[in-house]
PDB file of C-alpha atoms in Angstrom:
ATOM      1  CA  MET A   1    -104.942  -7.938  69.870  1.00  0.00           C
ATOM      2  CA  PRO A   2    -106.187  -6.902  66.412  1.00  0.00           C
ATOM      3  CA  GLN A   3    -108.686  -9.145  64.720  1.00  0.00           C
ATOM      4  CA  VAL A   4    -109.172  -9.926  61.067  1.00  0.00           C
ATOM      5  CA  THR A   5    -111.757  -7.553  59.652  1.00  0.00           C
ATOM      6  CA  GLN A   6    -114.334  -9.455  57.621  1.00  0.00           C
ATOM      7  CA  SER A   7    -115.523  -6.693  55.321  1.00  0.00           C
ATOM      8  CA  PRO A   8    -113.452  -3.725  54.199  1.00  0.00           C
ATOM      9  CA  PRO A   9    -114.595  -0.274  55.287  1.00  0.00           C
ATOM     10  CA  VAL A  10    -115.304   2.403  52.725  1.00  0.00           C
ATOM     11  CA  ILE A  11    -112.058   3.946  51.551  1.00  0.00           C
ATOM     12  CA  PRO A  12    -111.893   7.739  51.440  1.00  0.00           C
ATOM     13  CA  PRO A  13    -111.250   9.288  48.015  1.00  0.00           C
ATOM     14  CA  ARG A  14    -107.608   9.260  46.934  1.00  0.00           C
ATOM     15  CA  PRO A  15    -105.801  12.508  46.151  1.00  0.00           C
ATOM     16  CA  ALA A  16    -105.611  13.106  42.392  1.00  0.00           C
ATOM     17  CA  ASN A  17    -101.795  12.962  42.247  1.00  0.00           C
ATOM     18  CA  SER A  18    -101.352   9.767  44.268  1.00  0.00           C
ATOM     19  CA  PRO A  19     -99.969   6.604  42.665  1.00  0.00           C
ATOM     20  CA  PRO A  20    -102.326   3.721  41.895  1.00  0.00           C
ATOM     21  CA  PRO A  21    -103.178   1.611  44.942  1.00  0.00           C
ATOM     22  CA  VAL A  22    -101.408  -1.650  45.746  1.00  0.00           C
ATOM     23  CA  TRP A  23    -103.178  -4.375  47.706  1.00  0.00           C
ATOM     24  CA  LEU A  24    -101.675  -7.618  48.939  1.00  0.00           C
ATOM     25  CA  LEU A  25    -103.562 -10.951  48.951  1.00  0.00           C
ATOM     26  CA  LEU A  26    -101.922 -13.668  51.040  1.00  0.00           C
ATOM     27  CA  CYS A  27    -103.141 -17.207  50.342  1.00  0.00           C
ATOM     28  CA  SER A  28    -102.872 -19.586  53.319  1.00  0.00           C
ATOM     29  CA  VAL A  29     -99.733 -18.123  54.905  1.00  0.00           C
ATOM     30  CA  LYS A  30     -99.444 -20.266  58.018  1.00  0.00           C
ATOM     31  CA  ASP A  31     -96.149 -19.168  59.568  1.00  0.00           C
ATOM     32  CA  PRO A  32     -96.736 -16.308  62.042  1.00  0.00           C
ATOM     33  CA  TYR A  33     -93.217 -14.956  61.546  1.00  0.00           C
ATOM     34  CA  ASN A  34     -93.713 -14.754  57.784  1.00  0.00           C
ATOM     35  CA  LEU A  35     -97.128 -13.114  58.220  1.00  0.00           C
ATOM     36  CA  GLY A  36     -95.784 -10.539  60.684  1.00  0.00           C
ATOM     37  CA  THR A  37     -92.807  -9.742  58.498  1.00  0.00           C
ATOM     38  CA  ILE A  38     -95.022  -9.323  55.435  1.00  0.00           C
ATOM     39  CA  ILE A  39     -97.418  -7.029  57.312  1.00  0.00           C
ATOM     40  CA  ARG A  40     -94.515  -4.841  58.463  1.00  0.00           C
ATOM     41  CA  THR A  41     -93.001  -4.730  54.968  1.00  0.00           C
ATOM     42  CA  ALA A  42     -96.361  -3.949  53.335  1.00  0.00           C
ATOM     43  CA  TYR A  43     -97.014  -1.101  55.755  1.00  0.00           C
ATOM     44  CA  TYR A  44     -93.518   0.354  55.418  1.00  0.00           C
ATOM     45  CA  LEU A  45     -93.487   0.241  51.619  1.00  0.00           C
ATOM     46  CA  GLY A  46     -96.979   1.676  51.124  1.00  0.00           C
ATOM     47  CA  VAL A  47     -99.354  -1.211  50.458  1.00  0.00           C
ATOM     48  CA  GLU A  48    -102.857   0.103  51.122  1.00  0.00           C
ATOM     49  CA  ARG A  49    -104.584  -3.125  52.051  1.00  0.00           C
ATOM     50  CA  VAL A  50    -103.467  -6.535  53.336  1.00  0.00           C
ATOM     51  CA  ILE A  51    -105.977  -9.323  52.722  1.00  0.00           C
ATOM     52  CA  VAL A  52    -105.714 -12.933  53.888  1.00  0.00           C
ATOM     53  CA  THR A  53    -107.555 -15.968  52.574  1.00  0.00           C
ATOM     54  CA  GLY A  54    -107.521 -19.723  53.055  1.00  0.00           C
ATOM     55  CA  THR A  55    -106.186 -21.664  56.021  1.00  0.00           C
ATOM     56  CA  ARG A  56    -103.840 -19.314  57.833  1.00  0.00           C
ATOM     57  CA  CYS A  57    -102.309 -18.542  61.182  1.00  0.00           C
ATOM     58  CA  ASP A  58    -104.182 -16.426  63.710  1.00  0.00           C
ATOM     59  CA  LEU A  59    -103.276 -12.801  64.263  1.00  0.00           C
ATOM     60  CA  SER A  60    -101.422 -13.641  67.456  1.00  0.00           C
ATOM     61  CA  CYS A  61     -98.860 -12.021  69.722  1.00  0.00           C
ATOM     62  CA  THR A  62     -96.216 -13.811  67.641  1.00  0.00           C
ATOM     63  CA  VAL A  63     -97.477 -12.155  64.452  1.00  0.00           C
ATOM     64  CA  SER A  64     -97.525  -8.789  66.211  1.00  0.00           C
ATOM     65  CA  LYS A  65     -93.998  -9.272  67.516  1.00  0.00           C
ATOM     66  CA  ALA A  66     -92.727 -10.330  64.068  1.00  0.00           C
ATOM     67  CA  SER A  67     -94.385  -7.200  62.645  1.00  0.00           C
ATOM     68  CA  SER A  68     -92.577  -5.070  65.271  1.00  0.00           C
ATOM     69  CA  GLY A  69     -95.972  -3.764  66.362  1.00  0.00           C
ATOM     70  CA  THR A  70     -97.096  -2.791  62.861  1.00  0.00           C
ATOM     71  CA  LEU A  71    -100.032  -5.190  63.217  1.00  0.00           C
ATOM     72  CA  GLU A  72    -101.449  -2.799  65.813  1.00  0.00           C
ATOM     73  CA  VAL A  73    -101.826  -0.025  63.201  1.00  0.00           C
ATOM     74  CA  THR A  74    -102.449  -2.078  60.061  1.00  0.00           C
ATOM     75  CA  PRO A  75    -105.900  -3.501  59.415  1.00  0.00           C
ATOM     76  CA  VAL A  76    -105.810  -7.028  58.011  1.00  0.00           C
ATOM     77  CA  PHE A  77    -108.864  -8.059  56.023  1.00  0.00           C
ATOM     78  CA  ALA A  78    -110.129 -11.580  55.353  1.00  0.00           C
ATOM     79  CA  VAL A  79    -111.934 -12.803  52.276  1.00  0.00           C
ATOM     80  CA  ARG A  80    -113.628 -16.174  51.917  1.00  0.00           C
ATOM     81  CA  ASN A  81    -114.086 -16.047  48.145  1.00  0.00           C
ATOM     82  CA  ALA A  82    -110.816 -14.681  46.793  1.00  0.00           C
ATOM     83  CA  PRO A  83    -111.634 -15.483  43.134  1.00  0.00           C
ATOM     84  CA  HIS A  84    -114.796 -13.362  43.368  1.00  0.00           C
ATOM     85  CA  LEU A  85    -112.824 -10.430  44.806  1.00  0.00           C
ATOM     86  CA  LEU A  86    -110.152 -10.735  42.122  1.00  0.00           C
ATOM     87  CA  GLN A  87    -112.654 -11.044  39.262  1.00  0.00           C
ATOM     88  CA  SER A  88    -114.507  -7.947  40.425  1.00  0.00           C
ATOM     89  CA  LYS A  89    -111.249  -5.979  40.668  1.00  0.00           C
ATOM     90  CA  VAL A  90    -110.171  -7.096  37.167  1.00  0.00           C
ATOM     91  CA  GLU A  91    -113.535  -5.844  35.861  1.00  0.00           C
ATOM     92  CA  GLU A  92    -112.746  -2.493  37.529  1.00  0.00           C
ATOM     93  CA  GLY A  93    -109.419  -2.299  35.658  1.00  0.00           C
ATOM     94  CA  TRP A  94    -107.069  -3.679  38.304  1.00  0.00           C
ATOM     95  CA  ARG A  95    -104.064  -5.829  37.485  1.00  0.00           C
ATOM     96  CA  VAL A  96    -103.815  -9.072  39.467  1.00  0.00           C
ATOM     97  CA  LEU A  97    -100.150  -9.927  39.765  1.00  0.00           C
ATOM     98  CA  ALA A  98     -98.897 -13.214  41.241  1.00  0.00           C
ATOM     99  CA  ALA A  99     -95.452 -14.126  42.458  1.00  0.00           C
ATOM    100  CA  VAL A 100     -94.592 -17.190  40.353  1.00  0.00           C
ATOM    101  CA  MET A 101     -91.653 -19.408  39.515  1.00  0.00           C
ATOM    102  CA  GLN A 102     -89.532 -18.436  36.527  1.00  0.00           C
ATOM    103  CA  THR A 103     -90.126 -21.790  34.861  1.00  0.00           C
ATOM    104  CA  ASP A 104     -93.557 -22.912  33.683  1.00  0.00           C
ATOM    105  CA  ASN A 105     -95.675 -25.241  35.763  1.00  0.00           C
ATOM    106  CA  ALA A 106     -99.038 -26.810  35.042  1.00  0.00           C
ATOM    107  CA  ASP A 107    -101.110 -24.163  36.863  1.00  0.00           C
ATOM    108  CA  SER A 108     -99.592 -21.128  35.184  1.00  0.00           C
ATOM    109  CA  ALA A 109     -98.026 -22.320  31.916  1.00  0.00           C
ATOM    110  CA  MET A 110    -100.051 -19.859  29.808  1.00  0.00           C
ATOM    111  CA  LEU A 111     -99.745 -16.946  32.229  1.00  0.00           C
ATOM    112  CA  PRO A 112     -97.722 -14.002  30.898  1.00  0.00           C
ATOM    113  CA  ARG A 113     -94.821 -13.423  33.280  1.00  0.00           C
ATOM    114  CA  MET A 114     -92.003 -10.948  33.699  1.00  0.00           C
ATOM    115  CA  PRO A 115     -88.911 -10.617  35.859  1.00  0.00           C
ATOM    116  CA  VAL A 116     -89.285  -8.364  38.877  1.00  0.00           C
ATOM    117  CA  ASP A 117     -86.690  -6.030  37.327  1.00  0.00           C
ATOM    118  CA  CYS A 118     -89.221  -5.060  34.619  1.00  0.00           C
ATOM    119  CA  LEU A 119     -92.081  -4.426  37.054  1.00  0.00           C
ATOM    120  CA  SER A 120     -93.681  -0.998  37.404  1.00  0.00           C
ATOM    121  CA  LEU A 121     -96.885   0.351  38.875  1.00  0.00           C
ATOM    122  CA  THR A 122     -99.051   1.408  35.939  1.00  0.00           C
ATOM    123  CA  SER A 123    -102.523   0.656  37.326  1.00  0.00           C
ATOM    124  CA  PRO A 124    -104.211  -0.405  40.563  1.00  0.00           C
ATOM    125  CA  THR A 125    -102.632  -3.743  41.465  1.00  0.00           C
ATOM    126  CA  ILE A 126    -103.305  -6.694  43.735  1.00  0.00           C
ATOM    127  CA  LEU A 127    -100.182  -8.741  44.434  1.00  0.00           C
ATOM    128  CA  VAL A 128    -100.981 -12.382  45.250  1.00  0.00           C
ATOM    129  CA  LEU A 129     -98.554 -14.475  47.279  1.00  0.00           C
ATOM    130  CA  GLY A 130     -98.984 -18.139  48.130  1.00  0.00           C
ATOM    131  CA  SER A 131     -98.332 -20.233  51.171  1.00  0.00           C
ATOM    132  CA  GLU A 132     -94.960 -21.574  52.180  1.00  0.00           C
ATOM    133  CA  GLY A 133     -95.753 -25.079  50.946  1.00  0.00           C
ATOM    134  CA  SER A 134     -98.576 -25.224  48.452  1.00  0.00           C
ATOM    135  CA  GLY A 135     -98.313 -21.843  46.767  1.00  0.00           C
ATOM    136  CA  ILE A 136    -101.316 -20.085  45.240  1.00  0.00           C
ATOM    137  CA  PRO A 137    -104.512 -22.154  44.842  1.00  0.00           C
ATOM    138  CA  THR A 138    -105.551 -22.989  41.263  1.00  0.00           C
ATOM    139  CA  GLU A 139    -108.865 -21.125  41.555  1.00  0.00           C
ATOM    140  CA  VAL A 140    -106.967 -17.970  42.543  1.00  0.00           C
ATOM    141  CA  MET A 141    -104.331 -18.457  39.811  1.00  0.00           C
ATOM    142  CA  ASP A 142    -107.175 -18.590  37.279  1.00  0.00           C
ATOM    143  CA  CYS A 143    -107.900 -14.921  38.127  1.00  0.00           C
ATOM    144  CA  VAL A 144    -104.313 -13.716  37.835  1.00  0.00           C
ATOM    145  CA  THR A 145    -103.582 -11.460  34.854  1.00  0.00           C
ATOM    146  CA  GLN A 146     -99.776 -11.500  35.058  1.00  0.00           C
ATOM    147  CA  GLY A 147     -96.981 -13.324  36.861  1.00  0.00           C
ATOM    148  CA  VAL A 148     -93.780 -11.863  38.241  1.00  0.00           C
ATOM    149  CA  TYR A 149     -90.689 -13.836  39.197  1.00  0.00           C
ATOM    150  CA  ILE A 150     -87.423 -13.161  40.966  1.00  0.00           C
ATOM    151  CA  SER A 151     -84.439 -14.414  38.994  1.00  0.00           C
ATOM    152  CA  PRO A 152     -81.920 -16.443  40.994  1.00  0.00           C
ATOM    153  CA  GLY A 153     -78.238 -15.630  41.145  1.00  0.00           C
ATOM    154  CA  LYS A 154     -75.864 -17.155  38.606  1.00  0.00           C
ATOM    155  CA  TRP A 155     -74.606 -20.093  40.645  1.00  0.00           C
ATOM    156  CA  VAL A 156     -77.654 -21.206  42.586  1.00  0.00           C
ATOM    157  CA  ASP A 157     -78.121 -24.949  43.053  1.00  0.00           C
ATOM    158  CA  SER A 158     -81.140 -26.120  41.059  1.00  0.00           C
ATOM    159  CA  GLN A 159     -82.633 -27.704  44.195  1.00  0.00           C
ATOM    160  CA  LEU A 160     -83.096 -24.236  45.683  1.00  0.00           C
ATOM    161  CA  ASP A 161     -85.917 -22.993  43.478  1.00  0.00           C
ATOM    162  CA  SER A 162     -87.640 -20.307  45.529  1.00  0.00           C
ATOM    163  CA  LEU A 163     -87.361 -17.747  48.309  1.00  0.00           C
ATOM    164  CA  ASN A 164     -89.121 -17.546  51.653  1.00  0.00           C
ATOM    165  CA  VAL A 165     -92.542 -15.917  51.111  1.00  0.00           C
ATOM    166  CA  SER A 166     -91.693 -12.920  53.305  1.00  0.00           C
ATOM    167  CA  VAL A 167     -88.432 -12.296  51.419  1.00  0.00           C
ATOM    168  CA  ALA A 168     -90.164 -12.610  48.036  1.00  0.00           C
ATOM    169  CA  ALA A 169     -92.910 -10.264  49.269  1.00  0.00           C
ATOM    170  CA  ALA A 170     -90.359  -7.630  50.275  1.00  0.00           C
ATOM    171  CA  ILE A 171     -88.538  -7.746  46.944  1.00  0.00           C
ATOM    172  CA  VAL A 172     -91.675  -7.562  44.795  1.00  0.00           C
ATOM    173  CA  ILE A 173     -93.478  -4.966  46.936  1.00  0.00           C
ATOM    174  CA  HIS A 174     -90.403  -2.727  47.003  1.00  0.00           C
ATOM    175  CA  LYS A 175     -90.036  -2.844  43.233  1.00  0.00           C
ATOM    176  CA  LEU A 176     -93.764  -2.393  42.672  1.00  0.00           C
ATOM    177  CA  CYS A 177     -94.204   0.532  45.068  1.00  0.00           C
ATOM    178  CA  SER A 178     -91.014   2.355  44.143  1.00  0.00           C
ATOM    179  CA  THR A 179     -91.468   2.281  40.362  1.00  0.00           C
ATOM    180  CA  VAL A 180     -94.535   4.270  39.369  1.00  0.00           C
ATOM    181  CA  GLU A 181     -95.077   5.157  35.729  1.00  0.00           C
ATOM    182  CA  VAL A 182     -96.692   8.573  35.434  1.00  0.00           C
ATOM    183  CA  ASP A 183     -98.564   9.701  32.332  1.00  0.00           C
ATOM    184  CA  SER A 184     -96.861  12.712  30.772  1.00  0.00           C
TER     185      SER A 184
END
């Protein structure tokens, strides 16, 4: 069974014409089915690195099964100090994008946000997704440079205010990885 890799290996140089890289940071995703589904989606849609942080489920047979075996070919990295990683990437010119709610909340009221429909890949990006219950930790949100939200349908009951983390991941990753802005 694959194990979480503690430190990322050196990445070979990227071809000059390749799109900017997309990494995925998962904060405390505890459900093995969600984790497996996200790993499969990330691999299929072209995310270069999956990173986990916080209290999370183990990389178990259940995760592998939910990933349809993708876990066997996808390295999953762990980071203890996610804010440090994010700050260093921002200094290198990366965008740190977080899946957020459409309406303001105390942790991200000042964060610029956009609907997923307006999202494009213009620079190296780390997409941050939170756990099923508590979302993204405040210390990680403090490092986020932009929020992205998925607008609900017209007649959604106000008590249903979010999507399952694996569904939200699929929607945002697909939009992010399929819409690359190229300099002319």
